[in-house]
CSV table of C-alpha atoms and ligand atoms in Angstrom, one decimal:
chain,number,residue,atom,x,y,z
A,1,MET,CA,135.5,45.7,240.3
A,2,ARG,CA,137.6,44.6,243.3
A,3,PRO,CA,141.2,46.0,243.3
A,4,ILE,CA,144.0,43.7,242.2
A,5,ILE,CA,146.9,43.5,244.7
A,6,GLY,CA,150.2,42.2,243.4
A,7,ILE,CA,152.3,39.9,245.6
A,8,ALA,CA,155.8,39.0,244.6
A,9,THR,CA,156.7,35.4,245.4
A,10,GLN,CA,159.9,33.9,246.7
A,11,THR,CA,162.2,31.2,245.3
A,12,LEU,CA,161.9,27.7,246.7
A,13,GLU,CA,164.6,25.3,245.5
A,14,ALA,CA,162.3,22.3,246.0
A,15,ILE,CA,164.8,19.4,245.8
A,16,PRO,CA,167.8,20.4,243.5
A,17,GLY,CA,168.3,17.9,240.8
A,18,GLU,CA,165.1,16.1,241.6
A,19,LEU,CA,162.2,18.6,241.6
A,20,PRO,CA,162.2,21.9,239.8
A,21,ALA,CA,162.6,25.3,241.5
A,22,CYS,CA,159.3,26.9,242.5
A,23,TRP,CA,158.0,30.4,243.2
A,24,ILE,CA,155.8,30.3,246.3
A,25,MET,CA,153.9,32.5,248.7
A,26,GLY,CA,152.5,31.9,252.1
A,27,GLN,CA,148.7,31.5,252.3
A,28,SER,CA,148.0,33.8,255.2
A,29,TYR,CA,149.0,36.9,253.3
A,30,VAL,CA,146.8,36.0,250.4
A,31,GLN,CA,143.9,35.1,252.7
A,32,ALA,CA,144.2,38.4,254.6
A,33,LEU,CA,144.0,40.4,251.4
A,34,ARG,CA,141.1,38.3,250.1
A,35,SER,CA,139.2,38.7,253.4
A,36,VAL,CA,139.0,42.4,252.9
A,37,GLY,CA,137.9,42.3,249.3
A,38,ALA,CA,141.1,42.3,247.3
A,39,ILE,CA,141.9,40.1,244.3
A,40,PRO,CA,145.3,38.8,245.3
A,41,TRP,CA,147.6,38.3,242.3
A,42,ILE,CA,150.7,36.2,242.8
A,43,ILE,CA,153.7,37.5,240.7
A,44,PRO,CA,156.5,35.3,239.3
A,45,LEU,CA,160.1,36.4,239.8
A,46,LEU,CA,161.2,37.5,236.3
A,47,PRO,CA,164.0,40.0,237.0
A,48,ASP,CA,165.4,39.5,233.5
A,49,ASP,CA,162.1,40.1,231.7
A,50,GLU,CA,161.3,43.6,232.5
A,51,ALA,CA,158.7,43.9,229.8
A,52,THR,CA,156.6,41.0,231.2
A,53,LEU,CA,157.0,42.3,234.8
A,54,ARG,CA,155.9,45.8,233.6
A,55,GLU,CA,152.8,44.4,231.9
A,56,ILE,CA,151.9,42.6,235.2
A,57,PHE,CA,152.5,45.8,237.1
A,58,GLU,CA,150.3,47.8,234.7
A,59,ARG,CA,147.3,45.6,235.7
A,60,LEU,CA,147.8,46.0,239.4
A,61,ASP,CA,146.0,48.5,241.6
A,62,ALA,CA,148.5,48.2,244.5
A,63,VAL,CA,151.6,46.3,245.6
A,64,PHE,CA,151.9,44.1,248.7
A,65,LEU,CA,155.3,43.0,250.0
A,66,THR,CA,155.5,40.0,252.4
A,67,GLY,CA,157.9,38.4,254.8
A,68,GLY,CA,160.7,36.2,253.7
A,69,VAL,CA,164.5,35.8,253.6
A,70,ASP,CA,167.0,38.7,254.1
A,71,VAL,CA,167.6,41.4,251.5
A,72,ASP,CA,171.0,41.0,250.0
A,73,PRO,CA,173.2,43.7,251.8
A,74,SER,CA,174.8,44.6,248.4
A,75,ARG,CA,171.5,46.4,247.8
A,76,TYR,CA,172.4,48.9,250.5
A,77,GLY,CA,176.1,49.0,249.9
A,78,GLU,CA,177.3,46.6,252.6
A,79,ALA,CA,179.3,43.4,252.5
A,80,LYS,CA,177.3,40.4,253.7
A,81,GLN,CA,178.2,39.5,257.3
A,82,PRO,CA,178.1,36.0,258.6
A,83,CYS,CA,175.2,37.0,260.8
A,84,CYS,CA,173.1,37.8,257.7
A,85,GLY,CA,170.8,35.0,256.6
A,86,ARG,CA,169.9,33.4,253.3
A,87,THR,CA,169.0,35.8,250.5
A,88,ASP,CA,166.9,35.6,247.3
A,89,PRO,CA,168.5,38.0,244.8
A,90,PRO,CA,165.8,37.6,242.1
A,91,ARG,CA,163.2,38.5,244.7
A,92,ASP,CA,165.2,41.6,245.7
A,93,ALA,CA,165.3,42.7,242.1
A,94,VAL,CA,161.6,42.2,241.3
A,95,GLU,CA,160.4,43.7,244.6
A,96,ILE,CA,162.7,46.8,244.3
A,97,GLN,CA,161.5,47.3,240.7
A,98,LEU,CA,157.8,47.0,241.7
A,99,ILE,CA,158.3,49.4,244.6
A,100,ARG,CA,159.9,52.0,242.3
A,101,TRP,CA,157.2,51.7,239.7
A,102,ALA,CA,154.5,51.8,242.3
A,103,ILE,CA,155.9,55.0,243.8
A,104,GLU,CA,156.2,56.6,240.3
A,105,ALA,CA,152.7,55.6,239.4
A,106,GLY,CA,151.2,56.5,242.8
A,107,LYS,CA,150.0,53.0,243.5
A,108,PRO,CA,149.5,52.1,247.2
A,109,ILE,CA,152.1,49.9,248.9
A,110,LEU,CA,151.7,47.8,252.1
A,111,ALA,CA,154.8,46.0,253.3
A,112,VAL,CA,155.2,43.4,256.1
A,113,CYS,CA,158.4,42.3,257.8
A,114,ARG,CA,160.9,41.7,255.0
A,115,GLY,CA,158.6,44.0,253.1
A,116,ILE,CA,159.3,47.0,255.3
A,117,GLN,CA,163.0,46.2,255.0
A,118,VAL,CA,163.0,45.9,251.2
A,119,LEU,CA,160.8,49.0,250.9
A,120,ASN,CA,163.4,51.0,253.0
A,121,VAL,CA,166.3,49.6,250.9
A,122,ALA,CA,164.5,50.4,247.6
A,123,LEU,CA,164.2,54.0,248.7
A,124,GLY,CA,167.8,54.4,249.7
A,125,GLY,CA,167.8,53.2,253.4
A,126,SER,CA,169.8,50.5,255.1
A,127,LEU,CA,169.3,47.6,257.5
A,128,TYR,CA,170.8,46.0,260.6
A,129,GLN,CA,171.9,42.6,259.2
A,130,ASP,CA,171.3,41.0,262.5
A,131,VAL,CA,169.7,42.9,265.4
A,132,PRO,CA,170.8,40.5,268.3
A,133,SER,CA,174.5,40.9,267.3
A,134,GLN,CA,174.5,44.5,266.0
A,135,LEU,CA,172.2,46.0,268.6
A,136,PRO,CA,173.0,44.1,271.7
A,137,ASN,CA,170.8,46.4,273.9
A,138,ALA,CA,167.7,45.6,271.9
A,139,ILE,CA,164.9,43.5,273.3
A,140,LYS,CA,164.3,40.1,271.7
A,141,HIS,CA,162.6,40.4,268.4
A,142,ASP,CA,163.4,37.0,266.8
A,143,TYR,CA,160.5,34.9,268.1
A,144,PHE,CA,160.6,32.5,265.2
A,145,PRO,CA,158.2,29.6,265.4
A,146,THR,CA,159.7,26.3,266.6
A,147,ARG,CA,158.4,22.8,266.5
A,148,GLU,CA,157.7,23.1,270.3
A,149,ASN,CA,156.1,26.6,269.9
A,150,PRO,CA,154.8,27.0,266.4
A,151,SER,CA,152.7,30.1,267.2
A,152,ARG,CA,153.0,32.9,264.7
A,153,ASN,CA,150.5,35.1,266.6
A,154,ARG,CA,152.2,35.3,269.9
A,155,LEU,CA,152.1,38.9,271.2
A,156,VAL,CA,155.6,39.7,272.5
A,157,HIS,CA,156.3,43.4,272.6
A,158,SER,CA,154.5,46.7,272.6
A,159,ILE,CA,155.0,49.4,270.0
A,160,GLU,CA,154.6,53.1,270.4
A,161,VAL,CA,152.4,54.4,267.5
A,162,GLN,CA,153.0,58.0,266.2
A,163,ALA,CA,149.7,60.0,266.5
A,164,GLY,CA,148.3,61.3,263.3
A,165,THR,CA,149.7,58.6,261.0
A,166,ARG,CA,147.8,56.2,258.7
A,167,LEU,CA,148.9,53.4,261.1
A,168,ALA,CA,147.4,55.2,264.1
A,169,ALA,CA,144.1,55.6,262.2
A,170,ALA,CA,144.0,52.0,261.2
A,171,LEU,CA,145.0,50.4,264.6
A,172,GLY,CA,143.0,52.7,266.8
A,173,GLU,CA,145.4,52.2,269.7
A,174,SER,CA,148.6,54.1,270.6
A,175,ARG,CA,150.5,51.2,272.3
A,176,PRO,CA,149.3,47.8,270.9
A,177,ILE,CA,151.3,44.6,271.5
A,178,VAL,CA,152.4,42.8,268.4
A,179,ASN,CA,154.1,39.6,267.3
A,180,SER,CA,157.7,39.7,266.3
A,181,MET,CA,159.5,37.3,263.9
A,182,HIS,CA,162.5,39.2,262.6
A,183,HIS,CA,166.2,39.3,263.1
A,184,GLN,CA,166.8,42.3,260.9
A,185,ALA,CA,165.5,45.9,261.2
A,186,ILE,CA,165.8,49.3,259.6
A,187,LYS,CA,169.1,51.0,260.4
A,188,CYS,CA,169.0,54.3,258.4
A,189,ILE,CA,165.5,55.2,257.3
A,190,ALA,CA,165.2,56.1,253.7
A,191,PRO,CA,164.4,59.6,252.4
A,192,GLY,CA,160.7,59.9,251.7
A,193,LEU,CA,159.7,57.7,254.7
A,194,ILE,CA,158.8,58.6,258.3
A,195,THR,CA,158.8,56.4,261.3
A,196,SER,CA,155.2,55.7,262.5
A,197,ALA,CA,156.0,53.2,265.3
A,198,VAL,CA,158.9,52.1,267.4
A,199,ALA,CA,159.5,49.2,269.8
A,200,PRO,CA,160.4,49.9,273.5
A,201,ASP,CA,164.1,49.7,272.5
A,202,GLY,CA,163.8,52.2,269.7
A,203,VAL,CA,163.8,49.7,266.9
A,204,ILE,CA,161.7,51.0,264.0
A,205,GLU,CA,158.5,48.9,263.8
A,206,ALA,CA,156.5,50.9,261.2
A,207,VAL,CA,157.1,53.5,258.5
A,208,GLU,CA,155.0,55.4,256.0
A,209,GLY,CA,155.3,57.7,253.1
A,210,ALA,CA,156.1,61.3,253.9
A,211,ASN,CA,154.2,62.5,250.9
A,212,GLY,CA,150.7,61.5,252.0
A,213,ARG,CA,150.4,58.7,249.5
A,214,TYR,CA,149.5,55.2,250.8
A,215,ILE,CA,152.9,53.7,251.6
A,216,VAL,CA,152.8,51.8,254.8
A,217,GLY,CA,155.3,49.3,256.2
A,218,VAL,CA,155.2,47.3,259.4
A,219,GLN,CA,157.8,45.0,261.0
A,220,TRP,CA,155.4,42.7,262.7
A,221,HIS,CA,153.0,40.2,261.0
A,222,PRO,CA,149.5,41.6,260.9
A,223,GLU,CA,148.3,38.8,258.6
A,224,GLU,CA,148.7,36.5,261.6
A,225,LEU,CA,146.6,38.9,263.8
A,226,ILE,CA,143.7,39.4,261.4
A,227,SER,CA,141.2,38.5,264.2
A,228,GLN,CA,142.1,41.8,265.8
A,229,PRO,CA,139.9,44.6,264.3
A,230,GLY,CA,142.8,47.1,264.2
A,231,GLN,CA,145.2,44.7,262.4
A,232,LYS,CA,142.4,43.8,259.9
A,233,GLN,CA,141.7,47.5,259.4
A,234,LEU,CA,145.4,47.9,258.3
A,235,PHE,CA,144.6,45.6,255.3
A,236,ALA,CA,141.2,47.2,254.8
A,237,SER,CA,142.7,50.7,254.6
A,238,PHE,CA,145.2,49.5,252.0
A,239,VAL,CA,142.6,47.8,249.9
A,240,ALA,CA,140.4,50.9,250.1
A,241,ALA,CA,143.3,53.0,248.9
A,242,ALA,CA,143.8,50.6,246.0
A,243,GLN,CA,140.1,50.7,245.2
A,244,SER,CA,139.9,54.5,245.2
A,245,ARG,CA,142.7,55.0,242.6
B,301,MN,MN1,159.8,43.4,266.7
């Protein structure tokens, strides 16, 4: 039996008044998990139906958290600043619930980009609402694709990986160069997490669980770098942890 990995979706207001709202998920995440042997399971956003969400959760072996819009700052006790982007409150609610249940049940968690941010918030940490304006000495992290340069796998900055971490074991390098498509970042790291990689400016680029369980978050997009053995191994190690439960 291949392990089932749950992936919460995001809301897409197709064309209000014309086409119904959708719950969607980017294909590269699903393909990355499938490529290392997981059964990807796309989860609808049902924050008001905890019983259904719980039944879905019970069938999962692990939880995967993807990139997407900003976590609502109310989730970490801040007012939303103009520099904060669009939010998806139903997604925040469902992902935070799944994270808490996964931690209670000891189910592995892998979190990417927005995923590391919502993981940190779910466990009591906070975020920079906008790195360029709130951390003016930071390097550029917001290499969002444009029509002229649509690349999502552009390698733009190094990270310093903490020796002895799950991340170090998966990547097999201490200072790899990664892609970077984020304008937010962890501000205060949550209790229960440790920093496992930082960018040259000190911005937290990866965290993991302090208790030894498989809880790994990365700020870059490994699903776009899956042709690199170390980045693929990150997914493989997660699916192996889900399999061995
Ligand atoms: Mn970055």
